[in-house]
XYZ file of C-alpha atoms in Angstrom:
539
model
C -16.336 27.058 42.847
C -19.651 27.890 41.483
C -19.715 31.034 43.995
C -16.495 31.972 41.921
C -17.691 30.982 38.520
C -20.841 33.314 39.136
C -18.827 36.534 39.945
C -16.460 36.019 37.115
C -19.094 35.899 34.529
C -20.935 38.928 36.308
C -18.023 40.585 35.547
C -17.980 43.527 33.451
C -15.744 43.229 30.647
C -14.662 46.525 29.034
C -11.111 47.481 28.530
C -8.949 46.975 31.632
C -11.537 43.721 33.160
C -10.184 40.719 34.369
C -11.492 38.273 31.516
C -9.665 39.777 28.555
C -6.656 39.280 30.702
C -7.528 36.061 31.885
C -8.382 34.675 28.094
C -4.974 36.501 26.843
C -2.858 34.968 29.752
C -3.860 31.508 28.302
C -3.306 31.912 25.136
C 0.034 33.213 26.425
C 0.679 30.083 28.104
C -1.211 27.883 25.330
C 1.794 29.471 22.767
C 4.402 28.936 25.157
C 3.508 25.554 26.118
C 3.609 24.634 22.749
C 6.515 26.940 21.645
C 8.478 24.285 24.295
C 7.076 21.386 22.936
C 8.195 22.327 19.382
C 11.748 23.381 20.954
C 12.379 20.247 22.900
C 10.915 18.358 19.656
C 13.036 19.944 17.413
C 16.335 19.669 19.692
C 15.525 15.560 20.012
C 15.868 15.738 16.719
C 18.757 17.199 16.219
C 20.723 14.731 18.671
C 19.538 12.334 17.580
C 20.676 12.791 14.069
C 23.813 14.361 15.000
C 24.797 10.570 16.869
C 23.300 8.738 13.937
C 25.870 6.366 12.530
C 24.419 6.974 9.059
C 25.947 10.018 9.252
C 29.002 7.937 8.045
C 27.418 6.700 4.832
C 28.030 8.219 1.084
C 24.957 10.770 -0.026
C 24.077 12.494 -2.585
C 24.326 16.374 -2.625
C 21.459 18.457 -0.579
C 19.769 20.896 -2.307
C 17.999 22.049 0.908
C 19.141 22.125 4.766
C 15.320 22.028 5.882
C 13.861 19.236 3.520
C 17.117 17.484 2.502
C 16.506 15.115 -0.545
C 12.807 14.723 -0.344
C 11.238 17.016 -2.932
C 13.568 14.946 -5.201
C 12.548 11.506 -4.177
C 9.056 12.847 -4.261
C 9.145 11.756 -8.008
C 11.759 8.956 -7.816
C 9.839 5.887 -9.845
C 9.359 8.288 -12.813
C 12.911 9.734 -12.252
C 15.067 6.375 -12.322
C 16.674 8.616 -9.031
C 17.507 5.592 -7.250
C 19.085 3.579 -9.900
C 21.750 6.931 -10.579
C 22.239 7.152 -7.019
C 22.982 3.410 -7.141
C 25.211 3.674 -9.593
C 27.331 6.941 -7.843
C 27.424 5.493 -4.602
C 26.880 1.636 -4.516
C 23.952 -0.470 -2.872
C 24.107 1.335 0.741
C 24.241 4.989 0.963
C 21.868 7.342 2.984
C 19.888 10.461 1.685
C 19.128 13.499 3.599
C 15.090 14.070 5.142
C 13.878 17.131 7.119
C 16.357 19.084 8.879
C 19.217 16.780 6.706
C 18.395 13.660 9.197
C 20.159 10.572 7.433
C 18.280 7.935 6.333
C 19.481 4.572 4.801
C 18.648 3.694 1.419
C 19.989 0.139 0.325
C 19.166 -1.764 -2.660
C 21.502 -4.477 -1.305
C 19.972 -7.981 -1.189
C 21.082 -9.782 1.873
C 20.415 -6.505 4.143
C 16.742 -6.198 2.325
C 16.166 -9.748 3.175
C 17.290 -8.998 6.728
C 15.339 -5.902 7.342
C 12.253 -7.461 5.954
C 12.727 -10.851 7.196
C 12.620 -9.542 10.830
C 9.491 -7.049 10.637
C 8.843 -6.524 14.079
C 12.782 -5.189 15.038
C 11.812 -2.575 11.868
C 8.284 -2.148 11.456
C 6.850 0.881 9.913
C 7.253 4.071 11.007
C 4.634 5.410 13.378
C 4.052 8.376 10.821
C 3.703 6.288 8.192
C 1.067 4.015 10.301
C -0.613 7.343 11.091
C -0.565 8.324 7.652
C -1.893 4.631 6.212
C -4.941 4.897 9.175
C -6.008 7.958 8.543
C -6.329 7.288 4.832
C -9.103 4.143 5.586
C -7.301 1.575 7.484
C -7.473 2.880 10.987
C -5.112 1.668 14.137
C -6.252 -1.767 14.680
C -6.158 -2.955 10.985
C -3.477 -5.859 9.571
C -1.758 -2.731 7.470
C -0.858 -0.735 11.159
C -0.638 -3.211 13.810
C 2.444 -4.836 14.877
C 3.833 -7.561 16.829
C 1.536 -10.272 18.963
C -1.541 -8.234 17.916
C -0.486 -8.507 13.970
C 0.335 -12.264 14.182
C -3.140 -13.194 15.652
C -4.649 -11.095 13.133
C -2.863 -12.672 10.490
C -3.995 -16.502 11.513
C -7.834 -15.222 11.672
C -7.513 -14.156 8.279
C -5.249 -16.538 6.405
C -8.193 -18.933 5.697
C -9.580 -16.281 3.271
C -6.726 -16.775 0.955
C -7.117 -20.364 0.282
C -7.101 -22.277 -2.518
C -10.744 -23.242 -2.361
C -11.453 -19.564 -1.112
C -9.848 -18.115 -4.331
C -11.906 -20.394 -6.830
C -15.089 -19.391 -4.976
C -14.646 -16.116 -5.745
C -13.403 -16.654 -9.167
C -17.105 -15.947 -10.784
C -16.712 -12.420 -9.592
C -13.802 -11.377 -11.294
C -15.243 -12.968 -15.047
C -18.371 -11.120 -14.066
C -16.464 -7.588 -13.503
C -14.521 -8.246 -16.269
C -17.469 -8.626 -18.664
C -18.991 -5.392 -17.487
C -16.586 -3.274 -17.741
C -15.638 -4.789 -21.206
C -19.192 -3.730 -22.193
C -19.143 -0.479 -20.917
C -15.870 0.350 -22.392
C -17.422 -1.232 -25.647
C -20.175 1.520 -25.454
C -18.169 4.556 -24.561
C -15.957 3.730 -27.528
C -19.128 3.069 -29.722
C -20.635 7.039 -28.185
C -17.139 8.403 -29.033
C -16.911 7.105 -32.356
C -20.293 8.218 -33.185
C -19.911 11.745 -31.901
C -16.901 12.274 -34.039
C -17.384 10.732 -37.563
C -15.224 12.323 -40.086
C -15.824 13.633 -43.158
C -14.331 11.097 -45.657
C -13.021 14.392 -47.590
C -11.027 15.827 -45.126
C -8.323 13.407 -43.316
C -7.694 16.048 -40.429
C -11.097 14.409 -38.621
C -9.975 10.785 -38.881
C -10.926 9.399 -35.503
C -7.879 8.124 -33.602
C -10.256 5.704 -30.968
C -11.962 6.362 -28.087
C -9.980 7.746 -24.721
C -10.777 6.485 -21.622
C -9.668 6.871 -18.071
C -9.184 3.717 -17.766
C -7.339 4.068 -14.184
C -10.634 5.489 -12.690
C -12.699 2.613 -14.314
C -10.707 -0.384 -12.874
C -10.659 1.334 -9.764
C -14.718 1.119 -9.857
C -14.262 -2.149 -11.237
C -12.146 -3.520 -8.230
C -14.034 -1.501 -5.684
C -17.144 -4.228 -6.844
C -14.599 -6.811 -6.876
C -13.968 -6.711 -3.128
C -17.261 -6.023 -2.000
C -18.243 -8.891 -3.533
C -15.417 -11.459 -3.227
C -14.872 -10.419 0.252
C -17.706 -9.026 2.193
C -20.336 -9.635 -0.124
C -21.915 -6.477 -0.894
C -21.955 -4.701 -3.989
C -21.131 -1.494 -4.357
C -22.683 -0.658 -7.666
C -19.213 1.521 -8.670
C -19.472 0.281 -12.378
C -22.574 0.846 -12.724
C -23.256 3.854 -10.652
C -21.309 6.760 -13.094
C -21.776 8.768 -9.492
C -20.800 6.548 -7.322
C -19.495 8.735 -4.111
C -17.383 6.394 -2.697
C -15.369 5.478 -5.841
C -14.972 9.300 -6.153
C -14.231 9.842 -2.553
C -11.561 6.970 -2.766
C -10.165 8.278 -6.250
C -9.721 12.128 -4.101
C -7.660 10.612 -1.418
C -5.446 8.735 -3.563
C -4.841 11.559 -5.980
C -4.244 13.755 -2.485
C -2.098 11.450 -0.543
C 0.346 11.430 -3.872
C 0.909 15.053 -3.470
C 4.090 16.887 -2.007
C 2.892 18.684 1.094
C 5.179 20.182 3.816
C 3.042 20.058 6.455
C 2.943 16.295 6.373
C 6.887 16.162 6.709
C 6.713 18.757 9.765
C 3.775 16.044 11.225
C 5.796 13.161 10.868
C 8.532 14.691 13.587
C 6.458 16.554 15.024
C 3.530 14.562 16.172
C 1.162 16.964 17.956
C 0.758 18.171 14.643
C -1.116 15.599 13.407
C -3.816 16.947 16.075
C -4.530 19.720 13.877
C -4.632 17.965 10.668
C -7.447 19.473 8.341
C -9.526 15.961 7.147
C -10.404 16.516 3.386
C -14.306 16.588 2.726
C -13.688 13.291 0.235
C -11.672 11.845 3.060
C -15.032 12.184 5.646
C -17.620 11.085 3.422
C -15.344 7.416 3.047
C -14.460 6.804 6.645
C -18.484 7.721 7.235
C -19.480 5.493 4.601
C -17.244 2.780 5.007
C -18.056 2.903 8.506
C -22.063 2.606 7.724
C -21.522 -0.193 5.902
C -18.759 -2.477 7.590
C -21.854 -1.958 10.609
C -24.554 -3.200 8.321
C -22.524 -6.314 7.214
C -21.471 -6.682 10.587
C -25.242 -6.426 12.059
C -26.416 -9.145 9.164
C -23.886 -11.823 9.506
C -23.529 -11.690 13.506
C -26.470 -14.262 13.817
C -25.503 -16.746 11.176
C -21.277 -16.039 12.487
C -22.735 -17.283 16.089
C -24.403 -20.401 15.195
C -21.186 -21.134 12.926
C -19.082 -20.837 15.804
C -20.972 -22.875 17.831
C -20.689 -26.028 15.191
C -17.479 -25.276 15.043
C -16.820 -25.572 18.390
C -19.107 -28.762 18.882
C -17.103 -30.730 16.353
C -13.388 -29.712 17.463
C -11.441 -28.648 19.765
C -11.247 -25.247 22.061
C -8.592 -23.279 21.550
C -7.471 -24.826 18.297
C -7.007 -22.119 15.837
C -8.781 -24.404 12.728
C -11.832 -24.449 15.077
C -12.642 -20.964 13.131
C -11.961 -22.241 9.651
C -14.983 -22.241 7.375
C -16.691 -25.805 7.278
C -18.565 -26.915 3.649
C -21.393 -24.505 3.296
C -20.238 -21.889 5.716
C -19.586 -18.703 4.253
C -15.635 -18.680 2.806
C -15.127 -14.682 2.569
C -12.889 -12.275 4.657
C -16.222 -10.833 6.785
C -17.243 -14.575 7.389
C -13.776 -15.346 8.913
C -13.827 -12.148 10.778
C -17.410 -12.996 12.206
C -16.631 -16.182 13.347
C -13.541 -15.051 15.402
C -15.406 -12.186 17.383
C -17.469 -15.779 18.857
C -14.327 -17.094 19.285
C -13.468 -19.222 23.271
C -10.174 -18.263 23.132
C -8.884 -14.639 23.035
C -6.130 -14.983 20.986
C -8.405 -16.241 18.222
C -10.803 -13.386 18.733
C -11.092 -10.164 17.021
C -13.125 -6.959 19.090
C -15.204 -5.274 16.996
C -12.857 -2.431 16.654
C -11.142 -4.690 15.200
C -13.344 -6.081 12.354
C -14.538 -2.566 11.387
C -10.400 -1.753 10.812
C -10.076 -4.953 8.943
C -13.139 -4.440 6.339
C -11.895 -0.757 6.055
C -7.972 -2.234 5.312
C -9.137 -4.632 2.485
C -11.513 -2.505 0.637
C -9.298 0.656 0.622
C -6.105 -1.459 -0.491
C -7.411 -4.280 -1.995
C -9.001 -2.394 -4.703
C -6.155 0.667 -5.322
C -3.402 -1.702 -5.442
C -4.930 -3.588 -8.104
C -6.568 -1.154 -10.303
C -3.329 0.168 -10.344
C -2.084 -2.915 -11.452
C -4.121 -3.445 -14.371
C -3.544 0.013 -15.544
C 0.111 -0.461 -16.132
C -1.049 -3.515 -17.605
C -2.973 -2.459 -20.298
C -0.530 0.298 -20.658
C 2.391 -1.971 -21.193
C 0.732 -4.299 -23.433
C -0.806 -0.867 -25.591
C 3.160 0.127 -26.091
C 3.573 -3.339 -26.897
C 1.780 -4.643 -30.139
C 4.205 -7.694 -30.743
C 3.583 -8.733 -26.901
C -0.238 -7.899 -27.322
C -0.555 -10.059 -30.483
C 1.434 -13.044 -28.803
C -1.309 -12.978 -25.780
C -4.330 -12.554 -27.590
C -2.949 -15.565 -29.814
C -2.187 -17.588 -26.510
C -5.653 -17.210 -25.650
C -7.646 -18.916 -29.056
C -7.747 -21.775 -28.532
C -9.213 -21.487 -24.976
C -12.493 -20.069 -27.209
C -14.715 -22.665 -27.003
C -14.388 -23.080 -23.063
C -17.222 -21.107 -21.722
C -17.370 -18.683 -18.969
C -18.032 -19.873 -16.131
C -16.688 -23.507 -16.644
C -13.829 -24.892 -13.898
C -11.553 -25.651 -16.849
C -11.115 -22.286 -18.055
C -9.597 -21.135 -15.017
C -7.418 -24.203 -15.008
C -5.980 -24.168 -18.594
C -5.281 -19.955 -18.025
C -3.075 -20.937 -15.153
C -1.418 -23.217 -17.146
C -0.922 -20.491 -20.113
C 2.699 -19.845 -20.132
C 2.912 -16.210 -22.106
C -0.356 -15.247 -19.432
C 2.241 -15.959 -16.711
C 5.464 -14.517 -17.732
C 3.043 -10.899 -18.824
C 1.605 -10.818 -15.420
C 5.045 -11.159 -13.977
C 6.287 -9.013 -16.288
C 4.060 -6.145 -15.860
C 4.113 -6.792 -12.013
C 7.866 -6.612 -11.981
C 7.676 -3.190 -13.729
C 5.431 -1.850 -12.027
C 5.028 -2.638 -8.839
C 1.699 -0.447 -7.323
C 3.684 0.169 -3.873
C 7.108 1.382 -5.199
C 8.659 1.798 -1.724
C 8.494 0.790 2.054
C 9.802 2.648 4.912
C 10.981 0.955 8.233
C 12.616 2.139 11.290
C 14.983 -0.048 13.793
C 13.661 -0.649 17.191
C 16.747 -2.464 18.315
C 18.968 -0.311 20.270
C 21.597 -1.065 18.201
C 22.019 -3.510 15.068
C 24.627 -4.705 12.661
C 23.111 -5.356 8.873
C 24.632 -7.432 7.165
C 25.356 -7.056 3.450
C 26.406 -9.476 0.735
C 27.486 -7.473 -1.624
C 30.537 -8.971 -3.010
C 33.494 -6.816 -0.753
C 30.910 -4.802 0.751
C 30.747 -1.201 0.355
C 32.453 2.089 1.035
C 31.387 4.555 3.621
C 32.392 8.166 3.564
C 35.553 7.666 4.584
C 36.313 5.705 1.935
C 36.761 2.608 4.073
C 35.286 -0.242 3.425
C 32.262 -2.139 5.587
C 30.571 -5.408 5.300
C 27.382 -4.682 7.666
C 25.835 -1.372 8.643
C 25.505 0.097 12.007
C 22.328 1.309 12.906
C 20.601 2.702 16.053
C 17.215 3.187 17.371
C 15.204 5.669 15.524
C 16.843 5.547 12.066
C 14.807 5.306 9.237
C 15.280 2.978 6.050
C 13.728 3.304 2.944
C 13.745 0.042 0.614
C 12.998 1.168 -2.719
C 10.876 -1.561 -4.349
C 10.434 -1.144 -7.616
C 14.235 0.524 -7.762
C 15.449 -3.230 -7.201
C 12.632 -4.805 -9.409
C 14.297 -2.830 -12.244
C 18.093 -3.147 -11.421
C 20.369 -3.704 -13.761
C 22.603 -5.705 -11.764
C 19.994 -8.450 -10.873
C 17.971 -8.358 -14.092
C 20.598 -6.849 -17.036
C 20.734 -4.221 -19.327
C 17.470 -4.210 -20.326
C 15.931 -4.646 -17.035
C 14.157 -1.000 -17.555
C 12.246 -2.830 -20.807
C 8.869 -4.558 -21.074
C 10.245 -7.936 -21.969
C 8.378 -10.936 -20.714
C 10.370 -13.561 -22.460
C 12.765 -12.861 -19.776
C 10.945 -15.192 -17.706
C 11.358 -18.374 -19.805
C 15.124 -17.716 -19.333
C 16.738 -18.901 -16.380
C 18.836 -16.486 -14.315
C 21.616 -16.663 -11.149
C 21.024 -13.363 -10.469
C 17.473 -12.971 -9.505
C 16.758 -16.192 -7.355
C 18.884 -14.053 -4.461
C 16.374 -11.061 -4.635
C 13.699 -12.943 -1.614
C 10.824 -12.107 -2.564
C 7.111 -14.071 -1.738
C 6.422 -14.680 -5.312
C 8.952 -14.631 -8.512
C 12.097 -13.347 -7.323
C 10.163 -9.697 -7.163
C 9.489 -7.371 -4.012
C 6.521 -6.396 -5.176
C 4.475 -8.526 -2.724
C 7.531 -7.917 -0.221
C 9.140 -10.760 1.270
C 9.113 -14.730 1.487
C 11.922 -15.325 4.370
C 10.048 -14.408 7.825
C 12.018 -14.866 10.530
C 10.486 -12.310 13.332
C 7.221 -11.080 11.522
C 5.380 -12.055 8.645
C 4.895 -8.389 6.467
C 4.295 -9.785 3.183
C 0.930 -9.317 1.166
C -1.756 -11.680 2.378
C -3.494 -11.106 -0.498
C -1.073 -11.836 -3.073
C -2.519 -14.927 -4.535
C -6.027 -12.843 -5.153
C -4.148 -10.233 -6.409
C -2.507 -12.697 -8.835
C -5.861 -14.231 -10.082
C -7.360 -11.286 -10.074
């Protein structure tokens, strides 16, 4: 072989050689192999959506036989799309993806319980796993595992969501908050300064300062969960260049945007092979990376000897042998340490692992909520009345200092505080829709809508019949502003509503206040819901 490897490249190689024919009969084959590929692909596809029994459901019109409805869902929480679908076609109808594939849409409650309530028969779709580790949280994290893998993970980590774990961590958020209340202060202070009017002529009246205040919360949570959950500080409020904030900010802004190429990926997965990684997107893996190894490389000694007590004082094998003990370190990386020492396997986490989960939390622990608190402020800005009424709430908590126990005890127990948060999370929930996919073979979904619903053929059906493959979208925030479960003015920033009791809502199952923002409280195969809700709350 070398023999032949020598002549070859002794070769000469004008015009009519062997090794321009040899380099253009692979590319020949290269193109053909993959001209097959895409072929076979693409006929898959078509069978399979040809046999689909969504097929059978209501849809709206297609404006386009290659990308069906999506360029018009691309849009849909601004739109109110779902809601006049809804209304045109009832609680279960399908809309039309690439190549006009069906795909069920249902804002009905008992099948939404059902698909959410058993997450492993419809877990997310591989391209949307793809999609969610390519972004930060990798293949091994708790957003893009499934099944016996996910439910270990989830144990290991539940710990970190405590009670006591949550008031730990407390300090951090009034610490945040102050900063970035002072730096706002100053900014307004520089931009009042800078444009002072001229008493004599009204057109320069200052209207306030403008901030971005979306890119300052999300510096302000990026500190939050280094701090509260890895302890590390980022410095993103008080860096102005910070890279990673930036770098984070760029991916979000990019992973919002219509592009085709990401719908031919998603059926079409050799594509994803070729996918061009932004420079932003690079720089956060890297850096993300460098640091989950230098937290890792710091706490491995202390996590040992932790372990070790633990496993002294209790039990093998018993999962609460990992739990933190007084004076053992409460936060997410602690946990996570501790269970890479752990006897057991299925208490362990590899360090693959870890590095996924740090990666997981920081990336959506701190866009979620930044998002959050935008729409916060933003409601509350639109609402004076409601602004007034929470800032009046809040007097007579004055005299409490920062930093005292019993300030964080009598907010919790501030009524107006509660039903705003709600209110605002309701509204605007920061993940406005989840996509699923059956695994069964075939299912049945039930639905409870009262007579069920009509198909295409105008008969009427009291469960849906799906088949391996077919995609669902549940549209979030489309049912956290129904009419039907929360009346008339459900599209209104009211947060009285929650003082009054209501029928209608305590059916929608979601974790926490009747919403789906934080998905779903009735597991039955696979627990999907936010782990980090309670944190999210507080924070």
């Amino acid at each position: 072989m070398i023999f032949n490897h020598t002549i070859i490249d002794n070769l000469p190689t004008s015009s009519g050689s062997l090794r321009p024919k040899s380099s253009s009969l692979i590319f020949v084959a290269v193109f053909i192999i993959l001209l097959s590929t895409f072929a076979s692909g693409l006929i898959k596809i078509l069978i399979r959506q040809y046999l689909s029994p969504l097929r059978r459901l209501r849809c709206p019109p297609i404006p386009s036989m290659l990308w069906g409805n999506l360029m018009d869902m691309h849009d849909q929480e601004n739109n109110y799309l779902i809601d006049r679908w809804e209304e045109e076609y009832g609680p279960v109808f399908a809309f039309r993806g690439f190549l006009s594939g069906s795909r069920l849409m249902t804002t009905d409650i008992r099948a939404v319980a059902y698909i959410l309530g058993n997450a492993y028969d419809y877990p997310k779709p591989d391209f949307v796993r793809d999609g969610l580790a390519s972004m930060a949280a990798g293949h091994d994290g708790l957003l893009t595992t499934e099944g016996e893998q996910h439910t270990r993970q989830r144990k290991i980590l539940q710990p970190a969501f405590s009670a006591s774990s949550l008031r730990a961590v407390t300090p951090v958020f009034w610490e945040k908050a102050a900063e970035i209340r002072d730096i706002w202060s100053a900014l307004a202070e520089q931009q009042q300064e800078s444009h002072r009017y001229d008493a004599k002529d009204e057109k320069h009246w200052s209207k306030g300062a403008k901030l971005d205040v979306l890119a300052w919360l999300g510096r302000a949570t990026l500190d939050v969960i280094g701090l509260a959950g890895f302890g590390y500080s980022f410095d993103a409020l008080s860096d102005n260049s910070n890279a990673l904030a930036d770098a984070f900010a760029a991916v979000f802004a990019t992973a919002s945007t219509f592009r085709f190429m990401i719908i031919l990926a998603t059926w079409f997965p050799i594509l994803r092979k070729f996918r061009r990684e932004e420079s932003s997107e690079k720089h956060m893996r890297k850096t993300i990376r460098d640091i989950s190894l230098q937290l890792i490389d710091e706490r491995r000694a202390a996590a040992q000897i932790d372990a070790q007590e633990a496993l002294a004082k209790k039990s093998e094998g018993d999962i609460h042998s990992y739990s933190p003990e007084p004076g053992q370190a409460r936060d997410l990386l602690g946990l996570l340490m501790r269970s890479n020492f752990a006897v057991a396997s299925h208490l362990r986490m590899s360090t693959s692992e870890i590095l996924c989960q740090i990666s997981t939390f920081i990336a959506a622990g701190h866009e979620t909520s930044a998002s959050a608190l935008t729409w916060t402020l933003y409601a509350l800005a639109k609402s004076p009345e409601v602004q007034s009424k929470l800032r009046a709430s809040f007097r007579p908590l004055q005299s409490i200092p920062i930093g005292d126990p019993q300030l964080d005890d009598e907010l919790t127990r501030l009524p107006y505080l509660d039903w705003v948060v709600r209110e605002v999370l309701r509204l605007h929930s920061p993940v406005t829709n989840t996509m699923r996919v059956c695994k069964k073979a075939h299912d049945a979904i039930p639905v409870g809508a009262p007579g069920g619903y009509l198909d295409r053929d105008g008969q009427r059906r009291t469960s849906i019949e799906i088949k391996k493959g077919d995609i669902i979208s549940v549209p979030i925030q489309a049912i956290n502003r129904s009419r039907v479960i929360w009346g008339p003015d459900a599209r209104e920033f009211r947060p009285e509503r929650w003082a009054e009791a209501s029928q209608s809502r305590c059916a929608v199952p979601g974790l926490w206040s009747n919403i789906l923002t934080f998905l779903n409280g009735n597991t039955v195969n696979g627990n999907r819901s936010c782990i980090g809700y309670k944190f999210a709350i507080l924070e």
